[in-house]
Amino acid sequence: MSDRIKQVVMPKWGLSMREGKVTKWIVKLGDKVSVGDELLEVETEKIASAVEAGDAGIVRRILGEVDTVYPVKTLLAILADEDVPDSEIDAFLSTYVPPVAEEGEEEVSAYQNVTLPVGEIRYAKYGDGAKTLIFIHGFGGDLDNWLFNTSGLADQFTIYAIDLPGHGRSVKAFKDPSLKGMADVVLSFMDELNIDHANLIGHSLGGAISMKTAIAAPKRVSSVTVFGSAGLGADINMDYINGFISAESRREIKPFLEQLFFDSSLVGRQMIDDILKYKRLDGVPEALRTLADTVFKGGTQAQTLADAFKATGIPLLAIHGKDDHIIPASHTDVVKGFAKVELFADTGHMSQMEKSKEANALIAAHAK
Amino acid sequence: MARNLSMKDAINEAIDLEMTRDPSVILMGEDIAGGSGGQGEMDAWGGPLGVTKGLWGKHKERVMDTPLSESAFIGAAIGAAACGMRPIAELMFLDFMGVCFDQIFNQAAKFKYMFGGKAETPVVIRGMVGAGFRAAAQHSQMLTPLFTHIPGLKVICPSNAYDAKGLLIQSIRDNDPVIFCEHKNLYASMADVPAEAYTIPFGEAAIPREGKSATIVAYGLMVHRALEAAETLAKEKIDVEVVDLRSLSPIDMDTVIESVEKTGRLVAVDEANPRCSIAADVIASATEHAFKALKAAPIAITAPHTPVPFSAALEDLYIPSAARIADAVRKQVK
Amino acid sequence: MSNNPFPLPKEKLLEAYTKMKTIREFEERLHIEFAKGDIPGFVHLYAGEEASGTGIMMHLEDKDRIASTHRGHGHCIAKGVEVEGMMAEIYGKATGSCRGKGGSMHIADLSKGMMGANGILGAGAPLICGAGLAAKFRGDGGVGITFFGDGASNQGTVLESMNLAAIWNLPVIFVVENNGYAESTSIDYALAVDSYIDRAAGFGIPGVTVDGTDFFAVYEAAGEIIKRAREGGGPAFLECKMVRFFGHFEGDAQTYRAKGENEENRANKDCLKIFRSKVTKAGVISDADLNKIDDQVLARIEASVQKAKRDPLPTQKDLLTDVYVRY
């Protein structure tokens, strides 16, 4: 293959993505693009997002048709500089062999289980960079909440994403459903995997757990990045929490999930189905209830951590969607004095997903 | 932890988990262990296709081989259910319903209503349905419309291993009588199935493929034919949505109607015979409730009004094919 | 009254008489009321057969289950179902034991172990095998009794159930209430064997035949086989030979009967008369005691009819409820 011909392929966002649908071309034939420019929009079963240019060049061929589903790695467009003749591109295309779909090898190896004192914990590991990131999801979430971040950062870092107890495919019982108990789980995970220190990245309740972990073992935490974090103020949208726990059907849960995003159309069928698959496991609604009754006791957040965290001196990056309906963005005010605060416009509670490109750049810059 | 599991193994696991969890769950049927009373091995068969293999070893006297006596043991399962047990009775081929239907449609289905609400009959009657096994007219039928017609019964027909496990556990825990239809040609189909117990509520259709230009409604094996047709049509730029009913009674007409309101076109696929079929029911309901959204007349793709033939040459014509389904959509889109 | 030759103490004898008399008066009254046209549908009356149901049910507790027939009023009353609810049910009222949704042929009360009268002949036999199986798993010593007539005795369900109960050694009693007629067809026509004992033997089940017009004969035979079943001895078959005072259903002209048959039955095969005669002759109970019960029973039946007539009909909302536990 000529390195003068750059391929744009169907991306693989997260482990479970096998195909995606081209919904819109943002660029047209002949456009000149730079690295990072948005080329087209792709919708997966989980979420819709833009595909960015990995190379610079002129859009010479558009192969992916709108409203068509393509397997991951399918060639969607060709970028090349002006001086590359059409004949060379045609020659490339005539001999182009589509990549054979990998039969899930990567998926099997990335998801792993580890037995901790609390029980079996599932995690995923990607990349082998010098710095280590540990991603901790929020209430009712799982490690796939980070799919745009882990896929975007895996080439720079060693990344772990865990399913907390009561979540994802981890054990459905808690030893201690408090922030302290969850922080103990994170530390025991680090012990078991011989991770001496790491950068913690937490979303929502996972943000509070990250801070709590740092407070409990400051030497082992290099930095903390939180998205839409709990643990900074008293408010918590209990309608969402209670609705999420009690909803049994797609119809019931959809309006609650839509509260998570600025653009509620991001809540796709697959996202709903995946959450219901989790919620329907024996013990999950009870586990979520126990957790909520502990960390959001009486309808407010049981602990605020700003002062205790400040005392650790660990660098904190607090990112929050301005339109977060679960935990208000104003909660970040209490850390302004010592932390870097980034508020994303037109962004809801799932800021790490909704603005993954910006989020990844900030995470990368903040990690120690 | 999810593993790739066959539908057959998923069904076995669902029964095993529930028998372990709840001592009132019992399993009975012809040859479900196999070997009872003989000189050779016990659990020799584990069901004619091995679906219940190994359960006798784990649950012993709660796994009961029965004589070839469907009226007696299906009735006994129903009677035991009315007395506080949660029996799972396997009817092997649901075609055998003919000899014991009274116990199901006149007894189990009606107890609650006839007795003014004072009876509960938490029984599951499961067995094989469907053609494609060269098993001929008395071992291949899709009798789902017959069961669905009866008030008091719930009727389930999963299309994949994940749904089969969750729907079967729900069936066992459910307090109403459930007819659980297992398509014999799906036993080997694989899906990611969590090891834990989980339930899927009845009356919620799945949407295994989203699309904008036509809706194909199907259940059981036909979901796979519908998806195959959708794949073909996608290459022709026809963006098809596939609705998997999975629960036929209760039925999730809301999801069907929502989909038809979006796409304006409906093809209902049913492996059953055409008259009074699930397909006919779906089309009638959708026409009544989403008439204004329809851009073309709905089409039913079903088996013909014949018994299931034996010869492969005929049986393959009998079962609705992906090509027939795709043609129906093309006709509507034109 | 020191010498009681009967297997039951006096208060139990009074209880048995009360049950039998209640059944009789319930049915006699329905016979009258049905003819007036106030009762919808059709009813099958148990009058004449009281000693069978009562003689057996005197051995049972609530944990024991029975499966009854289309002619089920007597079984219900003997098993403890409230007369008032039954009467209201037969009138199709919302206060009926089945809220007006079952009627005469579907009266049930599972809390009393009454698994239902049944409009399908022979359908109770498989169900009671299930009840026996449940009792066996629970290990509570409960038994199941299925009643069927000489007509339904030829149903495959009954025969299959006898085999199933035998191979699983279930605590189940098969009771044929042989009143000589399957609807209008004589047992001499419809039964191939001479004796039910022979038929039971064909399934490896012990059988016994008793005079079903004699409460004490039924009581003693039933006691033995029920005890055996409770102790794990397995199923048994009991034939109660008896007479039906009325037709198959109300309105049946009964032209299939011999001349004078009904009069003969009323005169010489009336289980209530036979009972009264035995207990008074033995000096255990006085006529006055029994007459007092008669008055109480008649008053209760009268009140239940008046109440049933006054009670409200079910309404449209009742049409759609009770189909499923959750749908």
CSV table of C-alpha atoms in Angstrom, one decimal, chain A residues 191-342:
chain,number,residue,atom,x,y,z
A,191,ASP,CA,-2.8,-4.4,45.1
A,192,GLU,CA,-4.0,-7.5,43.3
A,193,LEU,CA,-2.7,-6.2,39.9
A,194,ASN,CA,0.5,-4.8,41.4
A,195,ILE,CA,-0.3,-1.2,40.4
A,196,ASP,CA,1.7,0.9,42.8
A,197,HIS,CA,0.2,4.2,41.8
A,198,ALA,CA,-2.1,5.4,39.1
A,199,ASN,CA,-4.1,8.3,37.8
A,200,LEU,CA,-7.8,7.9,38.8
A,201,ILE,CA,-10.5,9.0,36.5
A,202,GLY,CA,-14.0,8.8,37.9
A,203,HIS,CA,-17.5,9.6,36.6
A,204,SER,CA,-20.3,10.8,38.9
A,205,LEU,CA,-20.2,8.4,42.0
A,206,GLY,CA,-17.0,7.1,40.5
A,207,GLY,CA,-15.6,10.6,40.9
A,208,ALA,CA,-16.3,10.6,44.6
A,209,ILE,CA,-14.8,7.1,44.9
A,210,SER,CA,-11.7,8.3,43.1
A,211,MET,CA,-11.3,11.2,45.5
A,212,LYS,CA,-12.1,9.0,48.5
A,213,THR,CA,-9.4,6.6,47.3
A,214,ALA,CA,-6.9,9.4,47.0
A,215,ILE,CA,-7.8,10.6,50.5
A,216,ALA,CA,-7.3,7.1,51.9
A,217,ALA,CA,-4.1,6.4,50.1
A,218,PRO,CA,-2.6,9.6,48.8
A,219,LYS,CA,0.7,8.1,47.9
A,220,ARG,CA,-0.8,5.7,45.4
A,221,VAL,CA,-2.8,8.3,43.5
A,222,SER,CA,-0.9,10.5,41.0
A,223,SER,CA,-3.8,12.6,39.9
A,224,VAL,CA,-7.6,12.6,39.9
A,225,THR,CA,-9.9,13.6,37.0
A,226,VAL,CA,-13.6,13.6,37.7
A,227,PHE,CA,-16.5,14.0,35.3
A,228,GLY,CA,-19.9,15.2,36.6
A,229,SER,CA,-18.6,14.2,40.0
A,230,ALA,CA,-20.4,13.3,43.2
A,231,GLY,CA,-18.8,14.1,46.5
A,232,LEU,CA,-18.6,17.9,45.9
A,233,GLY,CA,-22.1,18.9,47.1
A,234,ALA,CA,-25.3,17.7,48.6
A,235,ASP,CA,-27.6,17.7,45.6
A,236,ILE,CA,-28.4,14.6,43.7
A,237,ASN,CA,-31.3,14.0,41.4
A,238,MET,CA,-33.1,11.3,43.3
A,239,ASP,CA,-35.9,11.0,40.7
A,240,TYR,CA,-33.2,9.8,38.4
A,241,ILE,CA,-31.7,7.4,41.0
A,242,ASN,CA,-35.0,5.9,42.0
A,243,GLY,CA,-36.3,5.7,38.5
A,244,PHE,CA,-33.2,4.0,37.3
A,245,ILE,CA,-33.5,1.4,40.1
A,246,SER,CA,-37.2,0.7,39.7
A,247,ALA,CA,-37.6,0.8,35.9
A,248,GLU,CA,-38.2,-2.6,34.5
A,249,SER,CA,-38.9,-2.1,30.8
A,250,ARG,CA,-37.4,-0.1,27.9
A,251,ARG,CA,-40.4,2.2,28.0
A,252,GLU,CA,-39.9,2.9,31.7
A,253,ILE,CA,-36.2,3.4,31.7
A,254,LYS,CA,-35.8,5.5,28.5
A,255,PRO,CA,-36.9,8.9,30.0
A,256,PHE,CA,-34.5,8.4,32.9
A,257,LEU,CA,-31.5,7.6,30.6
A,258,GLU,CA,-32.4,10.6,28.5
A,259,GLN,CA,-31.8,12.8,31.5
A,260,LEU,CA,-28.1,11.8,31.4
A,261,PHE,CA,-27.4,13.5,28.1
A,262,PHE,CA,-27.7,17.0,26.7
A,263,ASP,CA,-28.8,15.5,23.4
A,264,SER,CA,-31.3,12.8,24.4
A,265,SER,CA,-31.2,11.3,21.0
A,266,LEU,CA,-27.9,9.7,22.0
A,267,VAL,CA,-29.8,7.2,24.0
A,268,GLY,CA,-30.0,4.4,21.5
A,269,ARG,CA,-31.8,1.1,21.6
A,270,GLN,CA,-28.6,-0.8,22.3
A,271,MET,CA,-27.7,1.4,25.3
A,272,ILE,CA,-31.1,0.8,26.8
A,273,ASP,CA,-31.0,-2.9,26.1
A,274,ASP,CA,-27.5,-3.2,27.6
A,275,ILE,CA,-28.6,-1.4,30.8
A,276,LEU,CA,-31.7,-3.5,31.1
A,277,LYS,CA,-29.6,-6.7,30.6
A,278,TYR,CA,-27.6,-5.6,33.6
A,279,LYS,CA,-30.5,-4.4,35.7
A,280,ARG,CA,-32.3,-7.7,35.1
A,281,LEU,CA,-29.6,-9.8,36.7
A,282,ASP,CA,-30.7,-11.3,40.0
A,283,GLY,CA,-29.6,-9.1,42.9
A,284,VAL,CA,-28.9,-5.9,40.8
A,285,PRO,CA,-32.0,-3.8,41.8
A,286,GLU,CA,-31.4,-4.7,45.5
A,287,ALA,CA,-27.7,-3.9,45.2
A,288,LEU,CA,-28.4,-0.5,43.6
A,289,ARG,CA,-31.0,0.2,46.3
A,290,THR,CA,-28.5,-0.7,49.1
A,291,LEU,CA,-25.8,1.6,47.5
A,292,ALA,CA,-28.2,4.5,46.9
A,293,ASP,CA,-29.5,4.2,50.5
A,294,THR,CA,-26.0,4.5,51.7
A,295,VAL,CA,-24.3,7.1,49.5
A,296,PHE,CA,-27.5,9.1,48.9
A,297,LYS,CA,-29.1,8.6,52.2
A,298,GLY,CA,-32.1,10.8,52.8
A,299,GLY,CA,-32.0,12.0,49.2
A,300,THR,CA,-28.7,13.9,49.5
A,301,GLN,CA,-25.1,13.0,49.1
A,302,ALA,CA,-23.9,11.5,52.3
A,303,GLN,CA,-20.4,13.0,52.0
A,304,THR,CA,-18.6,16.0,50.5
A,305,LEU,CA,-14.9,15.4,50.0
A,306,ALA,CA,-13.5,18.8,48.8
A,307,ASP,CA,-11.7,19.8,52.0
A,308,ALA,CA,-10.3,16.4,52.7
A,309,PHE,CA,-9.2,16.0,49.1
A,310,LYS,CA,-7.6,19.4,49.0
A,311,ALA,CA,-5.4,18.4,52.0
A,312,THR,CA,-3.9,15.6,50.0
A,313,GLY,CA,-2.3,18.1,47.6
A,314,ILE,CA,-3.1,15.7,44.7
A,315,PRO,CA,-3.8,17.5,41.4
A,316,LEU,CA,-7.5,17.5,40.6
A,317,LEU,CA,-9.2,18.1,37.3
A,318,ALA,CA,-13.0,18.5,37.6
A,319,ILE,CA,-15.0,18.4,34.4
A,320,HIS,CA,-18.7,19.0,34.4
A,321,GLY,CA,-21.4,19.4,31.8
A,322,LYS,CA,-23.1,22.7,32.2
A,323,ASP,CA,-26.4,21.0,31.5
A,324,ASP,CA,-25.9,18.1,33.9
A,325,HIS,CA,-29.4,17.2,35.3
A,326,ILE,CA,-28.1,14.6,37.7
A,327,ILE,CA,-25.5,16.6,39.7
A,328,PRO,CA,-25.4,20.4,39.1
A,329,ALA,CA,-22.3,21.9,37.6
A,330,SER,CA,-22.2,24.5,40.4
A,331,HIS,CA,-20.9,21.8,42.7
A,332,THR,CA,-17.5,22.3,41.1
A,333,ASP,CA,-17.4,25.8,42.7
A,334,VAL,CA,-16.0,24.3,45.9
A,335,VAL,CA,-12.9,23.0,44.2
A,336,LYS,CA,-12.1,26.1,42.1
A,337,GLY,CA,-9.6,27.3,44.5
A,338,PHE,CA,-7.3,24.3,44.1
A,339,ALA,CA,-8.4,22.3,41.1
A,340,LYS,CA,-8.6,22.8,37.4
A,341,VAL,CA,-12.2,23.1,36.5
A,342,GLU,CA,-13.6,22.7,33.0
